[in-house]
Short mmCIF file of C-alpha atoms and ligand atoms in Angstrom, two decimals:
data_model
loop_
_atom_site.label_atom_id
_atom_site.label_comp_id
_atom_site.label_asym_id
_atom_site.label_seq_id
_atom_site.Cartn_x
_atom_site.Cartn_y
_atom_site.Cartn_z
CA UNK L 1070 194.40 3.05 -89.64
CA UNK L 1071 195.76 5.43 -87.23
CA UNK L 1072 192.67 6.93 -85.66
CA UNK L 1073 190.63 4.45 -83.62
CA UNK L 1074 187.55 5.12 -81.31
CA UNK L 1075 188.35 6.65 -77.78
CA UNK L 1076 189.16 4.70 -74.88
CA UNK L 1077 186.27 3.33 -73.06
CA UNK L 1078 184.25 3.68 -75.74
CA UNK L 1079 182.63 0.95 -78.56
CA UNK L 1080 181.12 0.78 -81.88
CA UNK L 1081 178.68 -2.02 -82.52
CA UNK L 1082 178.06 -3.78 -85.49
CA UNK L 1083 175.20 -5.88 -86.76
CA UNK L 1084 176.42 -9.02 -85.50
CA UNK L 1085 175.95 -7.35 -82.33
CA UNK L 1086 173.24 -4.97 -83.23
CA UNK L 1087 170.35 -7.36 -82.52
CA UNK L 1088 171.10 -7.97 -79.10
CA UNK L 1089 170.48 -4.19 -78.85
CA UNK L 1090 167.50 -3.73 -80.64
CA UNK L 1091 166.11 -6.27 -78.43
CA UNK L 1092 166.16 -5.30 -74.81
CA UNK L 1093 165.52 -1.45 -75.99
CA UNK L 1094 161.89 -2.61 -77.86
CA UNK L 1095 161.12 -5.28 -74.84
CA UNK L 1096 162.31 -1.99 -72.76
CA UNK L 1097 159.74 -0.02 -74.19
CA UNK L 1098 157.76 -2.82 -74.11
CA UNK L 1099 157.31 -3.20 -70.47
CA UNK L 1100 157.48 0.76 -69.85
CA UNK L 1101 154.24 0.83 -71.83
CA UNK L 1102 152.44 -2.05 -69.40
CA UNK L 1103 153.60 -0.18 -66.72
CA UNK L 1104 152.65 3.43 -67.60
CA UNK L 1105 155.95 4.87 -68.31
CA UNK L 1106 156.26 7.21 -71.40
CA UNK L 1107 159.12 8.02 -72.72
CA UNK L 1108 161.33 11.39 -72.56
CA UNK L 1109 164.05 12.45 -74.83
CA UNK L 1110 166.14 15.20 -73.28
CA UNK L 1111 169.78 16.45 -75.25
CA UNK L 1112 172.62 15.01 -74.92
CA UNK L 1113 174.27 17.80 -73.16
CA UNK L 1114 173.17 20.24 -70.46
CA UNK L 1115 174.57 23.22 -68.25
CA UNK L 1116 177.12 21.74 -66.06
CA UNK L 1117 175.30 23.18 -63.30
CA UNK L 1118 172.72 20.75 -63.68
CA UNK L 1119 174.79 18.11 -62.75
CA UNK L 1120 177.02 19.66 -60.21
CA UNK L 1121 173.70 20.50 -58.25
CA UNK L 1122 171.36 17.36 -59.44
CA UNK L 1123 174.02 14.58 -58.65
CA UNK L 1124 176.29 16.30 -55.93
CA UNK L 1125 179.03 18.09 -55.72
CA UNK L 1126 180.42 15.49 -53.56
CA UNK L 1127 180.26 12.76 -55.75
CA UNK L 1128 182.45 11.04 -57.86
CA UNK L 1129 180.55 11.63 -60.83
CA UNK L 1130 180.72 15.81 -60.73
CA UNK L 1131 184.51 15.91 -58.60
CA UNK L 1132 186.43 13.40 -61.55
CA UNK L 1133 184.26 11.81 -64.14
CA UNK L 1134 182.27 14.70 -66.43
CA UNK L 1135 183.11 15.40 -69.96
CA UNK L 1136 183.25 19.18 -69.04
CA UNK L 1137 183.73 22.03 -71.77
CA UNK L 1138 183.69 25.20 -72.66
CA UNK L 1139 181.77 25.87 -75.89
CA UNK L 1140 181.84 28.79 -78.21
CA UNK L 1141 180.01 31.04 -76.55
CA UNK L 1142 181.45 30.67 -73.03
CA UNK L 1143 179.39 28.66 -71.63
CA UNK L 1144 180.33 25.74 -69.33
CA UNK L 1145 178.83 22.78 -71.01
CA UNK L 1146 178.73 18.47 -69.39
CA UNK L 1147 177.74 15.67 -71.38
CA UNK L 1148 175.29 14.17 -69.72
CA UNK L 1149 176.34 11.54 -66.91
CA UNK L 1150 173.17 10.34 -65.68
CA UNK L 1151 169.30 10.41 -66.87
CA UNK L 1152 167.84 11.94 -63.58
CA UNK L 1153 168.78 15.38 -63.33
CA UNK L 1154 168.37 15.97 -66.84
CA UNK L 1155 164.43 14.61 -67.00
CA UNK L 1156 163.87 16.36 -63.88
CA UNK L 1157 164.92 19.83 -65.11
CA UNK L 1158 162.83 19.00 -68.47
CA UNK L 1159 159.75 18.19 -66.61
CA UNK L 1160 160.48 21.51 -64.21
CA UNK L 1161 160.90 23.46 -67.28
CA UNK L 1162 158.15 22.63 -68.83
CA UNK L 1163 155.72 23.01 -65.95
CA UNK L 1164 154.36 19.37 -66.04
CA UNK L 1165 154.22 19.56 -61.97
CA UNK L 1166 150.74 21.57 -63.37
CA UNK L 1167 149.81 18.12 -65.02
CA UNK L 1168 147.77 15.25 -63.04
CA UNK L 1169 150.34 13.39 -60.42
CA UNK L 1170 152.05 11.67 -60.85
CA UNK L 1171 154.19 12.09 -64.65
CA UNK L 1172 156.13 8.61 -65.24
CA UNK L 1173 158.51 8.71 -67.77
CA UNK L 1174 161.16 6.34 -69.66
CA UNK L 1175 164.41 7.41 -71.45
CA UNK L 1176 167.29 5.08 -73.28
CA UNK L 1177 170.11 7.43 -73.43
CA UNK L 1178 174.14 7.53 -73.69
CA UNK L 1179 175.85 8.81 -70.56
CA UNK L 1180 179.34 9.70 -70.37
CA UNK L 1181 181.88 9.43 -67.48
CA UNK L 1182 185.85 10.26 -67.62
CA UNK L 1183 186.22 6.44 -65.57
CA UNK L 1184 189.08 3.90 -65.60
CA UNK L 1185 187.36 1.61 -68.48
CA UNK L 1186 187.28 -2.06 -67.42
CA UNK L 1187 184.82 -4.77 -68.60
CA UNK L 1188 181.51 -3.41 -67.60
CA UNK L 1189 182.97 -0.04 -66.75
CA UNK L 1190 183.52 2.29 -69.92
CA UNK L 1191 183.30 6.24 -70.61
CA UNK L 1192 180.09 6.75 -73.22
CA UNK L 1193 177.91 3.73 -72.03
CA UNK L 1194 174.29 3.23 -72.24
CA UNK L 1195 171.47 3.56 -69.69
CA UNK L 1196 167.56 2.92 -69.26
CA UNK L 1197 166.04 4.82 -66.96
CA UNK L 1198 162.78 5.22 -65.47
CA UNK L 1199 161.29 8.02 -62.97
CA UNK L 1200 157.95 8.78 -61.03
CA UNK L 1201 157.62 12.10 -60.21
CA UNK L 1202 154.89 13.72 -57.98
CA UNK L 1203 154.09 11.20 -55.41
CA UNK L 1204 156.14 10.47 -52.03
CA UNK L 1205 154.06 7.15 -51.43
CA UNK L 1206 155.92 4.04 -51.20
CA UNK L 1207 153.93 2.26 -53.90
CA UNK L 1208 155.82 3.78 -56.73
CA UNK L 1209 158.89 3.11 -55.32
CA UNK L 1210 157.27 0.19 -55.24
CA UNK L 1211 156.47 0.28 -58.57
CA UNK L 1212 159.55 0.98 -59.92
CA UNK L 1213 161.82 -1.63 -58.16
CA UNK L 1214 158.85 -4.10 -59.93
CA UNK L 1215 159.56 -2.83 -63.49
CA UNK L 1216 162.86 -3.16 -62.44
CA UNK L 1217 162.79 -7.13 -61.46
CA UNK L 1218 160.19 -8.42 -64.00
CA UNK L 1219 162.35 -6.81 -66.99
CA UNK L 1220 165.39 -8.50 -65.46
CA UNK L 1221 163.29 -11.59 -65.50
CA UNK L 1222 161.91 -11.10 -69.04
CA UNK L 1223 165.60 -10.90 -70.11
CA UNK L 1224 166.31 -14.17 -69.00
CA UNK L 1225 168.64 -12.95 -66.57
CA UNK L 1226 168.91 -15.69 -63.09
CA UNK L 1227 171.09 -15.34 -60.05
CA UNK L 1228 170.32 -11.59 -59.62
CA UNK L 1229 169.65 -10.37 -56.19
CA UNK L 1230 167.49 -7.27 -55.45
CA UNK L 1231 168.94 -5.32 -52.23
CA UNK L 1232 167.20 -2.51 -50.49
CA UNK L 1233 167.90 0.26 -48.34
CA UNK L 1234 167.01 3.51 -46.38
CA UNK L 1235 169.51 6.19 -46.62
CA UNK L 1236 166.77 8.09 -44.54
CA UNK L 1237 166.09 12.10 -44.89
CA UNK L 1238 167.72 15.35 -44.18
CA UNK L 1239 165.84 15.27 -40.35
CA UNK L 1240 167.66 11.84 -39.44
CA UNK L 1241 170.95 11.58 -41.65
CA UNK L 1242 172.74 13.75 -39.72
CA UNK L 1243 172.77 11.61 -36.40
CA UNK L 1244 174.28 8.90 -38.58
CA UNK L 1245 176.65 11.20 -40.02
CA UNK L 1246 178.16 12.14 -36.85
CA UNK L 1247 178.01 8.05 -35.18
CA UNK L 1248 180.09 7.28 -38.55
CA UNK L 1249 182.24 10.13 -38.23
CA UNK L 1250 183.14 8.80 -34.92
CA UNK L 1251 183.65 5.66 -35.71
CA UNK L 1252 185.48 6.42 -38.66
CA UNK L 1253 187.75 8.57 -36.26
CA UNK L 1254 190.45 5.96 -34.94
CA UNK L 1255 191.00 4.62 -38.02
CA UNK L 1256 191.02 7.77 -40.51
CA UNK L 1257 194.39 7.40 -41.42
CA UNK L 1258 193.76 3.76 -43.31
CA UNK L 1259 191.31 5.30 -45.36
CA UNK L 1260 191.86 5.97 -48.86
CA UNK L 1261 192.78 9.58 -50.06
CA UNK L 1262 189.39 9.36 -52.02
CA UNK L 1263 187.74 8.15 -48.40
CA UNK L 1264 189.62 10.97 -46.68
CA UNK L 1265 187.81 13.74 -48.29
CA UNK L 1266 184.33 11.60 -47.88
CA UNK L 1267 185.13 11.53 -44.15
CA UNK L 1268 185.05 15.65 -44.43
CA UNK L 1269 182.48 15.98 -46.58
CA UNK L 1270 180.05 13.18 -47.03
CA UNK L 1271 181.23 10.29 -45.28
CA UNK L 1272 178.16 8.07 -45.70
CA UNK L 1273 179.90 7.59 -49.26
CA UNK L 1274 182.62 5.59 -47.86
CA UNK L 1275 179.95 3.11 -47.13
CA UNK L 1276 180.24 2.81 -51.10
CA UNK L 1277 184.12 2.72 -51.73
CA UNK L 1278 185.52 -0.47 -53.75
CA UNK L 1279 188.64 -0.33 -52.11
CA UNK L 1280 189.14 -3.47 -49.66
CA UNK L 1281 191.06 -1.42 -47.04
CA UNK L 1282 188.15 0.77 -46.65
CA UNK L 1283 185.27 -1.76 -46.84
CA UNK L 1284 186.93 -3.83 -44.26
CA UNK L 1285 186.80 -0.77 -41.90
CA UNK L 1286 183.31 -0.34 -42.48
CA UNK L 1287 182.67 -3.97 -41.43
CA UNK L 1288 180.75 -2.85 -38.35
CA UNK L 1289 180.10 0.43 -38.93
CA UNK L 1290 177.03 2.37 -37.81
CA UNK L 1291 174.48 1.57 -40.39
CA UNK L 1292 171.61 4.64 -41.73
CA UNK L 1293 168.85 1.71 -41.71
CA UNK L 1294 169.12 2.34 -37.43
CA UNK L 1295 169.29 5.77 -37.48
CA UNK L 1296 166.03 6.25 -39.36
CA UNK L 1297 162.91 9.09 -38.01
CA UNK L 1298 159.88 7.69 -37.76
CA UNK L 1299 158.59 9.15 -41.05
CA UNK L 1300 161.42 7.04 -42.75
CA UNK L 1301 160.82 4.17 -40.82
CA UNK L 1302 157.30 3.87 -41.91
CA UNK L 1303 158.03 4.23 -45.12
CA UNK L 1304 160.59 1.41 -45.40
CA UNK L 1305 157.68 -0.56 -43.55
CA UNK L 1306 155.14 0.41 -46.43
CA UNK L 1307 158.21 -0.11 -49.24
CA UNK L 1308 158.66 -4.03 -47.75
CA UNK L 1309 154.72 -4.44 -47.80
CA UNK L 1310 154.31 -3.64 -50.83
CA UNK L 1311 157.00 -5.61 -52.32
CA UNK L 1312 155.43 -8.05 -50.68
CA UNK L 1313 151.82 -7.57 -52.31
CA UNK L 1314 154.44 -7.54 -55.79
CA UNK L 1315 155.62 -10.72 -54.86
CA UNK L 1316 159.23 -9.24 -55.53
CA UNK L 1317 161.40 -10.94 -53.62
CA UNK L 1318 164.46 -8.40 -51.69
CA UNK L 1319 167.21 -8.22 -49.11
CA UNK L 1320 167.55 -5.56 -47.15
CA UNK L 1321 171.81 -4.06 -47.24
CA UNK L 1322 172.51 -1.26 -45.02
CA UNK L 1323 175.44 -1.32 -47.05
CA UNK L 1324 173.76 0.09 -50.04
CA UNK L 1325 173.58 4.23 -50.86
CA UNK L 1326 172.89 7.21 -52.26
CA UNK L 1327 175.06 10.02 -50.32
CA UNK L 1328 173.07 13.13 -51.00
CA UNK L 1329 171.21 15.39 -48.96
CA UNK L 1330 168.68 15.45 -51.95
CA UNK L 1331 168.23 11.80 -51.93
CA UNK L 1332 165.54 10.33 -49.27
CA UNK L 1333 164.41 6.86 -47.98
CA UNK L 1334 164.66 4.54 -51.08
CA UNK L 1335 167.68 3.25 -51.91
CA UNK L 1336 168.25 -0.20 -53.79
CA UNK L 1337 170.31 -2.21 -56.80
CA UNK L 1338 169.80 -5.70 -58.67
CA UNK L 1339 173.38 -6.94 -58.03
CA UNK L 1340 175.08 -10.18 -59.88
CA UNK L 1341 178.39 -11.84 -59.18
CA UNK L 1342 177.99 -13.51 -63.02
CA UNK L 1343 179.72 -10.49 -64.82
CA UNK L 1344 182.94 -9.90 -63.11
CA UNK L 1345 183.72 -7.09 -60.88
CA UNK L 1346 180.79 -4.37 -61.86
CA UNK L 1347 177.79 -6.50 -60.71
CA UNK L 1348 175.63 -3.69 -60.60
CA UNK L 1349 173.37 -4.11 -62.92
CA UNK L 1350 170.68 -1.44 -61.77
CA UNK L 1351 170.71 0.62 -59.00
CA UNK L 1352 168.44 3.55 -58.05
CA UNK L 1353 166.07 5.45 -55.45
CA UNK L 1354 164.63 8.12 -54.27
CA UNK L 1355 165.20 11.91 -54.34
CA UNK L 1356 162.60 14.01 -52.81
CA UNK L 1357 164.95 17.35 -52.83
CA UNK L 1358 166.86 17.48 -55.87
CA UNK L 1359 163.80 19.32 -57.85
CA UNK L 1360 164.57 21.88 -54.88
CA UNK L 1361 167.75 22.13 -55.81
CA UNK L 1362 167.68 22.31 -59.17
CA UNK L 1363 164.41 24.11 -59.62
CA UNK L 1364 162.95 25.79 -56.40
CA UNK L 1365 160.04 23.65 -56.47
CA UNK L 1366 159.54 20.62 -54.21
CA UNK L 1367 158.20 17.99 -55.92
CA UNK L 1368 159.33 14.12 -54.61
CA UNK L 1369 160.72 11.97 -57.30
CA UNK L 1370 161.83 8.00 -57.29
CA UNK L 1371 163.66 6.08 -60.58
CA UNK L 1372 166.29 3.63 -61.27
CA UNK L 1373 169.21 3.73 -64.34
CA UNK L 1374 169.58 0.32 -65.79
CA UNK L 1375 173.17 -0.08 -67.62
CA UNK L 1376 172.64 -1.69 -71.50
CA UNK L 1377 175.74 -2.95 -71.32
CA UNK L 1378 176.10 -4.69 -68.41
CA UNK L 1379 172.91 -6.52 -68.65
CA UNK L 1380 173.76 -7.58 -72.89
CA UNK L 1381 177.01 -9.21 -70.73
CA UNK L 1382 174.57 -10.67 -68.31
CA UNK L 1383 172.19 -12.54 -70.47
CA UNK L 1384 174.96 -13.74 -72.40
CA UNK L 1385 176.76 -15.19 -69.48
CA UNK L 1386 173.30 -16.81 -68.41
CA UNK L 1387 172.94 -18.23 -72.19
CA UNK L 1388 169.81 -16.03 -73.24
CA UNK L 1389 168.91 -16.25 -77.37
CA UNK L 1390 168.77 -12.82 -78.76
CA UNK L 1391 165.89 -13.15 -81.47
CA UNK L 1392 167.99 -13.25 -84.74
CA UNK L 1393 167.42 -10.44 -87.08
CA UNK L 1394 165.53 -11.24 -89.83
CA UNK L 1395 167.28 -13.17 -92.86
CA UNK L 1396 166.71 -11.87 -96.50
CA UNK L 1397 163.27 -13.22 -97.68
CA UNK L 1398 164.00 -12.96 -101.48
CA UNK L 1399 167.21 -12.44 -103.90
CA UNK L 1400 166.90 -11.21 -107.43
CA UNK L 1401 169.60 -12.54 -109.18
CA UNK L 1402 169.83 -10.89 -112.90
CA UNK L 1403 171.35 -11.83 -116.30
CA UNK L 1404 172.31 -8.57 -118.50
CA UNK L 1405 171.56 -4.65 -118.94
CA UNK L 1406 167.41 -4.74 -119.51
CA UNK L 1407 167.38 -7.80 -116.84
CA UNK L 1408 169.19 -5.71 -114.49
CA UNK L 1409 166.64 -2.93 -114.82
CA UNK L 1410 163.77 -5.33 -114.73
CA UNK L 1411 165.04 -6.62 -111.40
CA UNK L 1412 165.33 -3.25 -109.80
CA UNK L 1413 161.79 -2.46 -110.23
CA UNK L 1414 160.95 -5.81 -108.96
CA UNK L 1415 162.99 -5.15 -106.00
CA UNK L 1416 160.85 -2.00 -104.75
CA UNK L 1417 157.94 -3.79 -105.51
CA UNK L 1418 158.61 -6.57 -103.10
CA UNK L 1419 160.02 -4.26 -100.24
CA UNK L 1420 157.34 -1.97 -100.51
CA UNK L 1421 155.20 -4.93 -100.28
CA UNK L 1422 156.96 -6.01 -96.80
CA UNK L 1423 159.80 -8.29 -97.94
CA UNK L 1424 163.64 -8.23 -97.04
CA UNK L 1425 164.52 -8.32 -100.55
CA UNK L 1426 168.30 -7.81 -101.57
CA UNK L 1427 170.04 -7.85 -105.23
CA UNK L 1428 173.87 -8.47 -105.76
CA UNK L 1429 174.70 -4.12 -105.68
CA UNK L 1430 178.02 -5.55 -107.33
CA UNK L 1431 176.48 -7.24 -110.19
CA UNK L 1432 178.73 -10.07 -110.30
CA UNK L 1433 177.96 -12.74 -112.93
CA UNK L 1434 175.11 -15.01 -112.08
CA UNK L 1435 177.73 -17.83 -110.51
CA UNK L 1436 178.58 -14.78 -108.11
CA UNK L 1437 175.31 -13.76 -108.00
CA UNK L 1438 174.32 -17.09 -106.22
CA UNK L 1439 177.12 -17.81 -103.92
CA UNK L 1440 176.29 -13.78 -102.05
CA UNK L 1441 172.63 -15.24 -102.41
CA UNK L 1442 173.65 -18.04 -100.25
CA UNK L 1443 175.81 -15.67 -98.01
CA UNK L 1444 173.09 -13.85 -97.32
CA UNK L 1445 170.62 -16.93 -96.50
CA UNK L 1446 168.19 -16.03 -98.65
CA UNK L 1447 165.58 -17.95 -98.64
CA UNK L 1448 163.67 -17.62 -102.12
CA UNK L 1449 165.79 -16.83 -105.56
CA UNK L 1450 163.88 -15.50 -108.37
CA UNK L 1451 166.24 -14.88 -111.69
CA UNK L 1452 165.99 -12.64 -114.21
CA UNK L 1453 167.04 -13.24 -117.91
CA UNK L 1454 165.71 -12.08 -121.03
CA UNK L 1455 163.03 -14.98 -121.33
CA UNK L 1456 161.97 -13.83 -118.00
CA UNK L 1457 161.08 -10.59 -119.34
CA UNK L 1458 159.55 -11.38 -122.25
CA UNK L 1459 157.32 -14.35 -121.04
CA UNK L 1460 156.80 -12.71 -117.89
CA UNK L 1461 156.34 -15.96 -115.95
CA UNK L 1462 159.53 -16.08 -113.30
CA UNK L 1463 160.73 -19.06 -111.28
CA UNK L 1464 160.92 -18.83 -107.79
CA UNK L 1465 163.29 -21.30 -106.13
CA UNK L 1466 163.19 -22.04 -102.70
CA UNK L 1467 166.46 -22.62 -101.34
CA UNK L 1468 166.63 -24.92 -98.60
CA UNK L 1469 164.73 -27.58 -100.51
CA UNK L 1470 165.63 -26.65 -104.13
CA UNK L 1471 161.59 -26.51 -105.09
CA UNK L 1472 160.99 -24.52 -107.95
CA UNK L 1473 157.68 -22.96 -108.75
CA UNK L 1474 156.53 -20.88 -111.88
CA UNK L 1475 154.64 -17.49 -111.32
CA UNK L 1476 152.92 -14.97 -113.01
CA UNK L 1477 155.22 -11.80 -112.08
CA UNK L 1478 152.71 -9.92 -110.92
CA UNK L 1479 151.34 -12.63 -108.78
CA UNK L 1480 154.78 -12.75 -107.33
CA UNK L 1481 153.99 -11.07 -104.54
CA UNK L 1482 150.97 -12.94 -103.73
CA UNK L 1483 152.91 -16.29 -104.13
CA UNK L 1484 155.73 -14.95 -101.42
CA UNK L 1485 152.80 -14.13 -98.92
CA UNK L 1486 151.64 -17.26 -98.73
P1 ATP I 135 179.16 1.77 -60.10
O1 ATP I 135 179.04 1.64 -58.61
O2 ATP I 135 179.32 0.46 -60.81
O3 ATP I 135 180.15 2.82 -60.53
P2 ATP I 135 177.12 3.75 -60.22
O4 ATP I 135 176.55 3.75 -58.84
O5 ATP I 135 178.08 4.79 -60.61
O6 ATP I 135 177.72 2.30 -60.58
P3 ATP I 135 174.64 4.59 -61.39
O7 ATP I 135 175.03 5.99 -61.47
O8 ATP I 135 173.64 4.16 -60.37
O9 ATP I 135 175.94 3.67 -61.27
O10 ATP I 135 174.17 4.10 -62.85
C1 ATP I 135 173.19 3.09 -63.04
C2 ATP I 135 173.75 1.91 -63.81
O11 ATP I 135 174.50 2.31 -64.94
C3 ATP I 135 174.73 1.06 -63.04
O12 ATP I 135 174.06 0.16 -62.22
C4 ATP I 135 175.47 0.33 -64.15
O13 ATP I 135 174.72 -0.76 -64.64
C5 ATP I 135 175.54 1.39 -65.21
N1 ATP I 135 176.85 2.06 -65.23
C6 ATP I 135 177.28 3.03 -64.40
N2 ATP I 135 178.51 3.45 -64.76
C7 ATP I 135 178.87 2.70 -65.84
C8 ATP I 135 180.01 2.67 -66.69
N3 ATP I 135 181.04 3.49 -66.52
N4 ATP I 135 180.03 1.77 -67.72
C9 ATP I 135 178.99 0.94 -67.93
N5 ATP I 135 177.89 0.94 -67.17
C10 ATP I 135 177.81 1.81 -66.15
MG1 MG I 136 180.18 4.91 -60.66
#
């Protein structure tokens, strides 16, 4: 066929489908024991909302949105991130007026024009959790917790939790300018991408992935000893109460978050098991962007968590997805009346509960049998004209051959037990 899905992007099937369904219900799962509820926002905003809630300067908003024009002139961005897009919701909708602080979950595509690579594609798939409402270190706390026991639940070793200060709008721009000079001599090295960071934002260049430019930041001037004394409490109170958590951390100046709006907190769950993109979850705190997007200062904290790259993670550490669940019952049939019989029969049962299945091609009964056995079923009941007019059907259990005689309308009664 000559059309074929867009670069960087993938469907998934049912043989993978499973694997899905079960981190997004355990997900969910440990969202609910920690308080988080869960927000659905669209899938596309104003571009503005992203060019103001994740930075200009970034890499996101300067080369990766899918950025349009629809209809009625308006600039449009599939959404890129989780953050900006729950925090305009929750502004929107005045739930600032609601008891501190509002916690909130979301599983959602995100979209970014990147160069796709294992791990690395355009539409991939996020969970994400924010606490907005409180600047107390406990729920950053809190959420780097969620973070590391959901990790854990997924089975997922050899994943190292690495924290950070990128500090606050009072102390970042000492840093800025200790970088800036030691950046100087060697400005020309950097790459072109590094070049405009140095201009604009060049705490970023901490972050680049190119090897020229991380071996120039070596032994550069790291935020983490830059920090005010507000800041520098609160990375105290983040490392005791990781602590009280039990959560076990290491602390990377290395790590960051480049915006003005984003304050103290910064961290990731890193792994070297899945190639090049080891991030597997990375967030922190942004105690300005709600006054940049919204006029209103309330302090926010949260973390995206990348479906994809953790599925590759637990299957590199070996983890069993829970199989989906096989069909429970076949109803093979013999002729036109059988046929109809067996169709009613088949609503009965999956009303009743059961993964019951039929042969949709009606094949003869040979055929019938060998899809039965495709499918794994694991009890046969066939119809046939005696069937219907005795109304006693045999149920045959396939793995051990056992057949047992039933009253068809204690069918039902039989499976359950
Ligand atoms: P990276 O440094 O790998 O580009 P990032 O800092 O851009 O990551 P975030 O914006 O913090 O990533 O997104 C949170 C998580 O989403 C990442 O830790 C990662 O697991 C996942 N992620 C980000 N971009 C992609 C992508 N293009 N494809 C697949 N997963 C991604
Ligand atoms: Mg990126």
């Amino acid at each position: 066929m000559a059309i074929k899905a867009q670069k960087g992007t993938k469907d998934i099937f049912p043989d993978q489908i499973h694997k899905w369904h079960y981190v997004e219900k355990s997900f969910a799962d440990i969202c609910d024991r920690y308080g988080f509820k869960e927000a659905r926002t669209p899938v596309f905003e104003a571009t503005e909302l992203f060019q103001r809630g994740v930075g200009d300067t970034t890499d996101i908003v300067q080369k990766e949105m899918y950025t349009f024009e629809d209809y009625g002139g308006r600039s449009i961005t599939l959404k890129p991130e989780g953050t900006s897009p729950t925090a305009r919701a929750f502004l929107e909708h005045n739930h600032y007026a609601d008891a501190q602080p509002s916690k909130y979950y979301y599983n959602i595509p995100c979209f970014r024009y990147e160069k796709p690579q294992s791990g690395r594609l355009r539409e991939f798939h996020q969970f994400g959790i924010e606490t907005f409402g409180t600047d107390d270190m406990i729920a950053d706390a809190e959420i780097i917790a969620l973070g590391y026991d959901f990790l854990n639940e997924m089975g997922v070793g050899q994943i190292e939790l690495r924290i950070n200060s990128v500090g606050c709008p009072k102390c970042r721009p000492n840093h800025r300018d200790a970088l800036r000079n030691f950046l100087e001599p060697r400005y020309d090295e950097l790459c072109d991408t590094c070049k405009a960071r140095y201009e604009t934002n060049p705490m970023r260049i901490l972050d680049c992935k190119s090897e020229i430019c991380q071996d120039i930041v070596k032994d550069a001037p790291m935020m983490i000893d830059y920090l005010c004394d507000e800041c520098t409490d609160a990375f105290v109170q983040l490392e005791k109460n990781l602590e009280a958590f039990k959560i076990e951390y290491k602390v990377d100046p290395t790590i960051v978050r480049g915006l003005d709006y984003y304050t103290k907190t910064a961290f990731e769950f890193v792994t070297t098991m899945i190639g090049a993109q080891g991030t597997v979850c990375g967030g922190g705190r942004y105690d300005y962007l709600m006054d940049e997007i919204g006029d209103r200062h309330v302090p926010g904290v949260g973390f995206g968590l990348g479906k994809e790259r953790l599925i590759m993670l637990m299957e590199a550490n070996e983890v069993e997805f829970p199989e989906p669940k096989p069909t429970e019952v076949f109803i093979a049939f013999v002729g036109e009346e059988a046929k109809f019989y067996s169709l009613n029969l088949l609503r009965k049962l999956r009303c009743a509960g059961f993964l019951a299945e039929t042969d949709a091609l009606a094949r003869n009964i040979k055929g019938q049998f060998k899809y039965a056995n495709r499918l794994n079923a694991k009890y046969t009941v066939v119809i046939g004209d005696s069937e219907i007019e005795s109304g006693i059907l045999t149920v045959k259990d396939m793995a051990s051959s056992e057949q047992i005689r039933v009253k068809s309308e204690e069918l039902i009664d039989l499976l359950k037990k």
